[in-house]
Coordinates of C-alpha atoms in Angstrom, one line a residue:
Chain A
M1 CA 111.0 107.0 87.3
Y2 CA 107.9 107.5 85.2
V3 CA 107.6 109.8 82.2
R4 CA 104.6 109.9 79.9
V5 CA 103.2 112.2 77.2
Q6 CA 99.5 111.5 76.7
D7 CA 96.6 112.8 74.6
Q8 CA 94.1 111.4 77.1
P9 CA 92.8 113.6 80.0
L10 CA 95.2 113.8 82.9
D11 CA 93.8 113.4 86.4
P12 CA 96.8 114.3 88.5
W13 CA 95.5 113.2 91.9
E14 CA 94.3 109.8 90.5
Q15 CA 97.7 109.5 88.9
M16 CA 99.4 110.1 92.2
R17 CA 97.1 107.8 94.0
Q18 CA 97.9 104.9 91.7
Y19 CA 101.6 105.5 91.3
R20 CA 104.0 103.4 93.4
P21 CA 107.4 105.0 93.6
G22 CA 109.7 102.6 91.9
D23 CA 112.1 100.5 94.0
V24 CA 111.1 102.6 97.0
D25 CA 109.5 101.1 100.0
D26 CA 106.6 103.0 101.7
G27 CA 108.6 103.9 104.8
S28 CA 111.7 105.2 103.0
F29 CA 110.5 108.6 101.8
G30 CA 109.6 111.4 104.1
A31 CA 108.5 113.9 101.6
T32 CA 106.7 114.1 98.3
A33 CA 106.6 117.4 96.3
V34 CA 104.1 117.9 93.5
C35 CA 103.4 120.6 91.0
V36 CA 100.4 120.6 88.6
G37 CA 100.0 123.1 85.8
T38 CA 96.4 123.8 84.8
M39 CA 95.0 125.5 81.7
R40 CA 93.8 129.0 82.6
D41 CA 90.9 130.7 80.9
F42 CA 92.8 134.0 80.4
N43 CA 96.2 134.9 78.9
E44 CA 97.7 138.3 78.0
G45 CA 94.4 140.0 78.7
D46 CA 92.3 137.7 76.6
V47 CA 89.7 135.1 77.5
I48 CA 90.8 131.7 76.3
S49 CA 88.2 129.1 75.4
G50 CA 90.4 126.2 74.3
M51 CA 93.9 125.1 73.5
T52 CA 95.8 122.7 71.3
L53 CA 99.1 121.3 72.6
E54 CA 101.5 120.1 70.0
H55 CA 104.7 118.2 70.7
Y56 CA 107.7 116.6 68.9
P57 CA 107.1 112.9 69.3
G58 CA 110.4 111.2 70.1
M59 CA 112.3 114.3 71.1
T60 CA 109.8 115.4 73.8
E61 CA 109.9 112.0 75.5
K62 CA 113.7 111.8 75.3
F63 CA 114.1 115.3 76.8
L64 CA 111.7 114.5 79.6
Q65 CA 113.6 111.3 80.3
K66 CA 116.8 113.2 80.5
I67 CA 115.6 115.8 83.0
A68 CA 113.9 113.1 85.0
K69 CA 117.2 111.2 85.2
E70 CA 119.1 114.4 86.2
A71 CA 116.6 115.1 89.0
Q72 CA 116.7 111.6 90.2
D73 CA 120.5 111.4 90.2
H74 CA 120.5 114.2 92.7
R75 CA 121.5 113.3 96.2
D76 CA 118.5 112.3 98.4
V77 CA 116.0 112.1 95.5
L78 CA 114.4 108.6 95.4
D79 CA 112.0 108.9 92.5
V80 CA 110.4 111.3 90.0
L81 CA 107.4 111.4 87.8
I82 CA 106.4 113.6 84.8
V83 CA 103.1 113.3 82.9
H84 CA 102.3 115.9 80.2
R85 CA 99.1 116.4 78.1
V86 CA 99.0 116.9 74.4
G87 CA 96.0 117.4 72.1
E88 CA 92.9 119.4 72.7
L89 CA 92.4 121.0 76.2
A90 CA 89.7 123.1 77.8
P91 CA 90.1 125.7 80.6
G92 CA 90.7 124.0 84.0
D93 CA 92.2 120.9 82.3
P94 CA 95.5 119.8 83.9
I95 CA 98.4 120.2 81.5
V96 CA 101.3 118.8 83.4
L97 CA 102.1 116.8 86.6
V98 CA 105.6 116.6 88.1
A99 CA 106.4 114.9 91.4
A100 CA 109.5 114.0 93.4
W101 CA 110.0 111.7 96.3
S102 CA 112.8 112.1 98.9
A103 CA 113.8 111.3 102.4
H104 CA 113.7 115.1 103.0
R105 CA 111.4 117.8 101.9
A106 CA 114.1 120.3 100.7
A107 CA 115.4 117.7 98.1
A108 CA 111.8 116.9 97.0
F109 CA 110.9 120.6 96.5
E110 CA 114.1 121.3 94.6
A111 CA 113.7 118.3 92.3
C112 CA 110.1 119.2 91.6
R113 CA 111.0 122.8 90.9
Y114 CA 114.0 121.7 88.7
L115 CA 111.7 119.5 86.6
I116 CA 109.0 122.1 85.9
E117 CA 111.5 124.8 85.2
Q118 CA 113.5 122.7 82.8
L119 CA 110.3 121.4 81.2
K120 CA 108.9 124.9 80.6
A121 CA 112.2 126.3 79.3
R122 CA 113.3 123.4 77.0
A123 CA 110.8 120.6 76.4
P124 CA 109.4 120.7 72.9
F125 CA 105.7 121.5 73.5
W126 CA 103.8 124.3 71.8
K127 CA 100.5 125.8 72.9
K128 CA 97.9 127.2 70.4
E129 CA 95.2 129.2 72.1
V130 CA 91.6 129.6 70.9
M131 CA 90.1 132.8 71.9
E132 CA 86.4 133.9 71.9
A133 CA 85.0 134.3 68.4
G134 CA 87.2 131.4 67.3
R135 CA 90.5 133.3 66.7
A136 CA 93.6 131.2 67.4
R137 CA 97.2 132.1 68.1
W138 CA 100.4 130.4 69.0
V139 CA 101.6 131.3 72.5
E140 CA 104.8 133.2 72.2
R141 CA 106.0 133.7 75.7
N142 CA 105.9 131.0 78.4
T143 CA 105.9 132.4 81.9
Chain B
M1 CA 135.1 106.0 41.6
N2 CA 132.7 108.7 40.1
D3 CA 129.7 107.0 41.7
A4 CA 131.5 106.8 45.1
Q5 CA 132.4 110.5 44.8
I6 CA 128.8 111.5 44.2
Q7 CA 127.7 109.3 47.2
T8 CA 130.0 111.0 49.5
S9 CA 129.6 114.6 48.2
T10 CA 125.9 114.9 48.9
I11 CA 123.8 113.9 51.9
T12 CA 120.1 113.4 52.5
V13 CA 118.4 114.6 55.7
Q14 CA 114.8 114.4 56.9
V15 CA 113.6 117.9 57.9
K16 CA 110.6 118.5 60.3
F17 CA 108.8 121.7 61.2
F18 CA 106.6 122.3 64.2
A19 CA 103.9 124.7 65.5
S20 CA 103.9 128.2 64.0
M21 CA 106.9 127.3 61.8
R22 CA 105.1 124.4 60.3
E23 CA 102.0 126.6 59.6
R24 CA 104.1 129.4 58.1
L25 CA 106.0 127.1 55.8
G26 CA 102.9 125.0 55.0
V27 CA 104.9 121.7 55.4
D28 CA 105.5 119.4 58.3
E29 CA 108.2 117.2 57.0
Q30 CA 110.3 116.9 53.9
T31 CA 113.4 115.1 52.6
M32 CA 116.2 117.3 51.4
T33 CA 119.5 116.6 49.6
L34 CA 122.4 119.0 50.2
P35 CA 126.2 119.1 49.9
A36 CA 128.2 117.1 52.5
G37 CA 129.6 119.3 55.2
S38 CA 126.6 121.6 55.2
S39 CA 125.6 123.3 58.4
I40 CA 122.2 123.9 59.8
T41 CA 122.4 127.5 58.5
D42 CA 123.2 126.1 55.0
L43 CA 120.2 123.8 55.2
W44 CA 117.9 126.7 56.3
K45 CA 119.1 128.8 53.3
L46 CA 118.1 125.9 51.0
I47 CA 114.6 125.7 52.7
A48 CA 113.7 129.3 53.0
G49 CA 116.0 131.2 50.7
E50 CA 116.9 133.4 53.6
A51 CA 120.3 133.9 54.9
K52 CA 119.5 133.8 58.6
L53 CA 117.3 131.7 60.8
P54 CA 114.4 133.7 62.2
A55 CA 115.1 135.0 65.7
N56 CA 114.5 132.5 68.5
T57 CA 114.2 129.5 66.1
L58 CA 115.3 126.3 67.8
V59 CA 117.0 123.5 66.0
A60 CA 117.3 119.8 67.0
V61 CA 119.3 117.2 65.2
N62 CA 118.5 113.6 65.9
L63 CA 116.3 114.7 68.8
E64 CA 119.0 116.9 70.5
Y65 CA 119.3 120.7 70.5
E66 CA 122.1 122.0 68.3
D67 CA 123.4 125.4 67.3
A68 CA 123.0 126.9 63.7
G69 CA 126.7 126.1 63.0
H70 CA 126.3 122.4 63.6
V71 CA 127.2 120.3 60.6
V72 CA 124.5 117.8 59.5
H73 CA 125.2 114.3 58.3
N74 CA 123.6 111.8 55.9
G75 CA 120.4 110.4 57.4
D76 CA 120.1 113.0 60.1
E77 CA 116.6 114.1 61.3
V78 CA 116.7 117.9 61.5
A79 CA 113.8 119.9 63.2
F80 CA 113.1 123.6 63.2
F81 CA 110.7 125.0 65.7
P82 CA 109.7 128.2 67.6
P83 CA 110.3 128.8 71.4
V84 CA 108.7 126.0 73.4
T85 CA 105.6 126.8 75.5
G86 CA 104.7 123.6 77.4
G87 CA 104.0 123.1 81.1
Chain C
M1 CA 91.1 127.9 102.7
Y2 CA 90.8 124.6 104.4
V3 CA 92.6 123.5 107.6
R4 CA 92.0 120.2 109.4
V5 CA 93.6 118.1 112.1
Q6 CA 92.3 114.6 112.0
D7 CA 92.9 111.3 113.8
Q8 CA 91.5 109.4 110.8
P9 CA 93.9 108.1 108.1
L10 CA 94.9 110.8 105.6
D11 CA 94.8 109.9 101.8
P12 CA 96.5 113.0 100.4
W13 CA 95.6 112.3 96.7
E14 CA 92.0 111.4 97.4
Q15 CA 91.8 114.6 99.5
M16 CA 93.3 116.6 96.6
R17 CA 90.9 114.9 94.2
Q18 CA 87.9 115.9 96.3
Y19 CA 88.9 119.4 97.2
R20 CA 87.4 122.3 95.2
P21 CA 89.6 125.4 95.7
G22 CA 87.3 127.9 97.4
D23 CA 85.9 130.8 95.5
V24 CA 88.2 129.9 92.6
D25 CA 86.9 128.9 89.3
D26 CA 88.6 126.0 87.5
G27 CA 90.3 128.2 84.8
S28 CA 91.7 130.9 87.2
F29 CA 94.7 129.0 88.6
G30 CA 97.6 127.9 86.6
A31 CA 99.6 126.1 89.2
T32 CA 99.1 123.9 92.2
A33 CA 102.0 123.0 94.5
V34 CA 101.7 120.2 97.0
C35 CA 103.9 118.8 99.7
V36 CA 103.2 115.5 101.6
G37 CA 105.1 114.4 104.6
T38 CA 105.1 110.7 105.2
M39 CA 106.1 108.6 108.2
R40 CA 109.5 107.0 107.6
D41 CA 110.6 103.6 109.0
F42 CA 113.9 104.9 110.2
N43 CA 115.1 107.9 112.3
E44 CA 118.5 108.8 113.8
G45 CA 119.8 105.4 112.9
D46 CA 117.0 103.3 114.4
V47 CA 114.2 101.3 112.8
I48 CA 110.8 102.8 113.7
S49 CA 107.8 100.6 113.8
G50 CA 105.1 103.1 114.9
M51 CA 104.4 106.6 116.0
T52 CA 101.9 108.5 118.2
L53 CA 101.2 112.1 117.1
E54 CA 100.0 114.4 120.0
H55 CA 98.7 117.9 119.5
Y56 CA 97.3 120.8 121.5
P57 CA 93.6 120.9 120.6
G58 CA 92.6 124.4 120.0
M59 CA 96.0 126.0 119.7
T60 CA 97.1 123.7 116.8
E61 CA 94.1 124.5 114.7
K62 CA 94.4 128.3 115.5
F63 CA 98.1 128.3 114.5
L64 CA 97.4 126.4 111.3
Q65 CA 94.6 128.9 110.4
K66 CA 97.0 131.7 111.1
I67 CA 99.7 130.5 108.7
A68 CA 97.1 129.5 106.1
K69 CA 95.8 133.0 106.2
E70 CA 99.3 134.5 106.0
A71 CA 100.1 132.3 102.9
Q72 CA 96.8 133.1 101.2
D73 CA 97.1 136.9 101.8
H74 CA 100.3 136.8 99.7
R75 CA 100.0 138.2 96.3
D76 CA 98.9 135.8 93.6
V77 CA 97.9 133.0 96.0
L78 CA 94.3 131.9 95.4
D79 CA 93.8 129.2 98.0
V80 CA 95.6 127.0 100.5
L81 CA 94.9 123.7 102.3
I82 CA 96.5 122.0 105.3
V83 CA 95.5 118.6 106.6
H84 CA 97.5 117.0 109.5
R85 CA 97.2 113.6 111.1
V86 CA 97.2 113.0 114.9
G87 CA 97.0 109.7 116.8
E88 CA 98.5 106.3 115.9
L89 CA 100.6 106.0 112.7
A90 CA 102.5 103.3 110.9
P91 CA 105.5 103.7 108.6
G92 CA 104.4 104.9 105.1
D93 CA 101.3 106.7 106.6
P94 CA 100.9 110.3 105.4
I95 CA 101.4 112.7 108.2
V96 CA 100.7 116.1 106.6
L97 CA 99.4 117.5 103.3
V98 CA 99.8 121.1 102.3
A99 CA 98.7 122.6 99.0
A100 CA 98.6 126.1 97.4
W101 CA 96.9 127.3 94.3
S102 CA 98.0 130.3 92.3
A103 CA 97.9 131.8 88.8
H104 CA 101.7 131.3 88.7
R105 CA 103.9 128.4 89.8
A106 CA 106.5 130.5 91.7
A107 CA 103.8 131.8 94.1
A108 CA 102.3 128.3 94.5
F109 CA 105.7 126.8 95.4
E110 CA 106.6 129.6 97.8
A111 CA 103.3 129.4 99.6
C112 CA 103.5 125.6 99.9
R113 CA 107.1 125.9 101.2
Y114 CA 106.1 128.6 103.7
L115 CA 103.3 126.5 105.1
I116 CA 105.3 123.4 105.6
E117 CA 108.3 125.3 107.1
Q118 CA 106.1 127.3 109.5
L119 CA 104.2 124.2 110.4
K120 CA 107.3 122.2 111.2
A121 CA 108.9 125.1 113.2
R122 CA 106.0 126.2 115.3
A123 CA 102.8 124.2 115.1
P124 CA 102.2 122.3 118.4
F125 CA 102.5 118.7 117.3
W126 CA 104.7 116.1 119.0
K127 CA 105.9 112.8 117.7
K128 CA 106.6 109.8 119.9
E129 CA 108.3 107.0 118.1
V130 CA 108.0 103.3 118.9
M131 CA 111.2 101.4 118.0
E132 CA 111.7 97.7 117.7
A133 CA 111.4 95.8 121.0
G134 CA 108.7 98.3 122.0
R135 CA 111.0 101.0 123.3
A136 CA 109.4 104.5 122.8
R137 CA 110.9 108.0 122.7
W138 CA 109.8 111.5 122.0
V139 CA 111.4 112.9 118.9
E140 CA 113.6 115.8 120.0
R141 CA 114.8 117.3 116.7
N142 CA 112.6 118.0 113.8
T143 CA 114.4 118.2 110.5
Chain D
M1 CA 87.1 145.8 151.4
N2 CA 89.2 142.9 152.8
D3 CA 87.3 140.5 150.6
A4 CA 87.7 142.6 147.5
Q5 CA 91.4 142.9 148.2
I6 CA 91.8 139.1 148.4
Q7 CA 89.9 138.8 145.1
T8 CA 92.1 141.1 143.2
S9 CA 95.4 140.0 144.8
T10 CA 95.2 136.4 143.6
I11 CA 94.4 134.9 140.2
T12 CA 93.5 131.4 139.0
V13 CA 94.9 130.0 135.8
Q14 CA 94.4 126.7 134.0
V15 CA 97.8 125.0 133.3
K16 CA 98.3 122.3 130.6
F17 CA 101.3 120.2 129.8
F18 CA 102.1 118.3 126.6
A19 CA 104.2 115.4 125.3
S20 CA 107.4 114.7 127.2
M21 CA 106.7 117.5 129.7
R22 CA 103.3 115.9 130.5
E23 CA 104.9 112.5 131.0
R24 CA 107.7 113.9 133.2
L25 CA 105.4 115.9 135.5
G26 CA 102.8 113.1 135.5
V27 CA 100.0 115.5 135.0
D28 CA 98.2 116.9 131.9
E29 CA 96.2 119.7 133.4
Q30 CA 95.8 121.5 136.7
T31 CA 94.2 124.6 138.1
M32 CA 96.6 126.9 140.0
T33 CA 96.2 130.0 142.2
L34 CA 98.9 132.5 142.3
P35 CA 99.5 136.2 143.2
A36 CA 98.2 138.8 140.7
G37 CA 101.0 140.2 138.6
S38 CA 102.8 136.8 138.4
S39 CA 104.8 136.0 135.3
I40 CA 105.2 132.7 133.5
T41 CA 108.5 132.2 135.3
D42 CA 106.7 132.8 138.6
L43 CA 104.1 130.2 137.6
W44 CA 106.8 127.7 136.6
K45 CA 108.5 128.1 140.0
L46 CA 105.2 127.3 141.8
I47 CA 104.7 124.2 139.6
A48 CA 108.2 122.7 139.6
G49 CA 110.0 124.4 142.5
E50 CA 112.8 125.3 140.0
A51 CA 113.9 128.8 139.3
K52 CA 114.3 128.4 135.6
L53 CA 112.2 126.9 132.8
P54 CA 113.9 123.9 131.2
A55 CA 115.9 124.8 128.1
N56 CA 113.8 124.9 124.9
T57 CA 110.5 124.8 126.8
L58 CA 107.7 126.6 124.9
V59 CA 104.9 128.5 126.6
A60 CA 101.5 129.5 125.2
V61 CA 99.0 131.7 126.9
N62 CA 95.4 131.5 125.6
L63 CA 96.7 129.5 122.6
E64 CA 99.4 132.1 121.6
Y65 CA 103.1 131.8 122.1
E66 CA 104.5 134.0 124.9
D67 CA 107.9 134.6 126.5
A68 CA 108.7 133.6 130.1
G69 CA 108.4 137.2 131.3
H70 CA 104.8 137.5 130.1
V71 CA 102.4 138.3 133.0
V72 CA 99.4 136.0 133.4
H73 CA 95.9 137.0 134.2
N74 CA 92.9 135.5 136.0
G75 CA 91.3 132.9 133.8
D76 CA 94.2 132.4 131.4
E77 CA 95.0 129.0 129.9
V78 CA 98.8 128.5 130.2
A79 CA 100.5 125.6 128.4
F80 CA 104.1 124.3 128.8
F81 CA 105.5 122.0 126.1
P82 CA 108.8 120.8 124.5
P83 CA 109.9 121.8 121.0
V84 CA 107.4 120.9 118.4
T85 CA 107.9 118.0 116.0
G86 CA 105.0 117.9 113.6
G87 CA 104.9 117.7 109.8

């Protein structure tokens, strides 16, 4: 299980390449499911040129640890990973990486989906978008 | 006995604000003293002078989500913030 | 859209790192969903030491192109990728990589799931397992 | 006219076998001549001397799945194989 909040750029595929699923030998998992969220250059009809991602140090990590443990305690799930960016982002920058390892693909998909849905619904992160001409706004709705 | 009574009748909590709420209130963190037995709603009244928490406001006490009726205790860290938008 | 059957080792994360979603600018997709199938070292109660993956050259590629197009024609799906191994594999070796890009995570997850389920149900690949002591058998059931 | 009649009354197809079916029959590919209008079932009878396709056998004609009743044509590529197990 690996959970990390970082203000450094996130390279999801390099992160996946380097990660060794904990306590899991290479031949024991049949399926890995991954979801990456990436910053888009449009939202609610506006062109977005940048973003600041704020979080609640301490609570964010604790919440992510909690959902990671919940996902991993599910039958057939062998390991899970969550990495989330904070700080200044540009369009195209990866925001979040979640991954789940299982003997079977159904459990891997479900764990991955559970993690990203819980994270989006409840993890204390907040996006502030910078639009063209420098106007900024807090994102109100998270879809 | 008077000193002891004072110690037990008020509590001190650390209050944090995030994102749009931090910007609106113009403060990110403050220490507040309030009567023992106060709820989150009572604390908010003291902060903002308003009777009700703004719609959709989320509250965490010691890094866990709590409802507005939750009673705070001495030394608690209480955070107010808008709906989350991560991921 | 990228579809490939290869007898060379598959490094799914390096493949993802190198792939540029076609005709899609970096800021237009909000979600990438990925599923990797990996060779396990056990099946039906037996320890598996190796595997040969056979396919039907021509038909396999055509079938994968068909399901890739079906997934990509779905609303909100921007691009899809399928890479599948054939030949000699060892436990822990990646067998298949499927990926889908979308503005929204639900569409990305659904496309990814559609691709792997269709592939497993209908794509002409066949696994022959080598067990300890050199016995070999064709896999009969694909779960 | 006799020559023309012979040309139209028989067809030639390329037959392929994969995986366990290839191993069981001991052949991966063969050219077969059979009467025009023959179905996949007819072709199988000619190959194996059996009336019925083994359970779960899949058949593709020109790289597309077809049922056993499908009529084959001159020049078709017909493949017989067991249930697929990729992914």
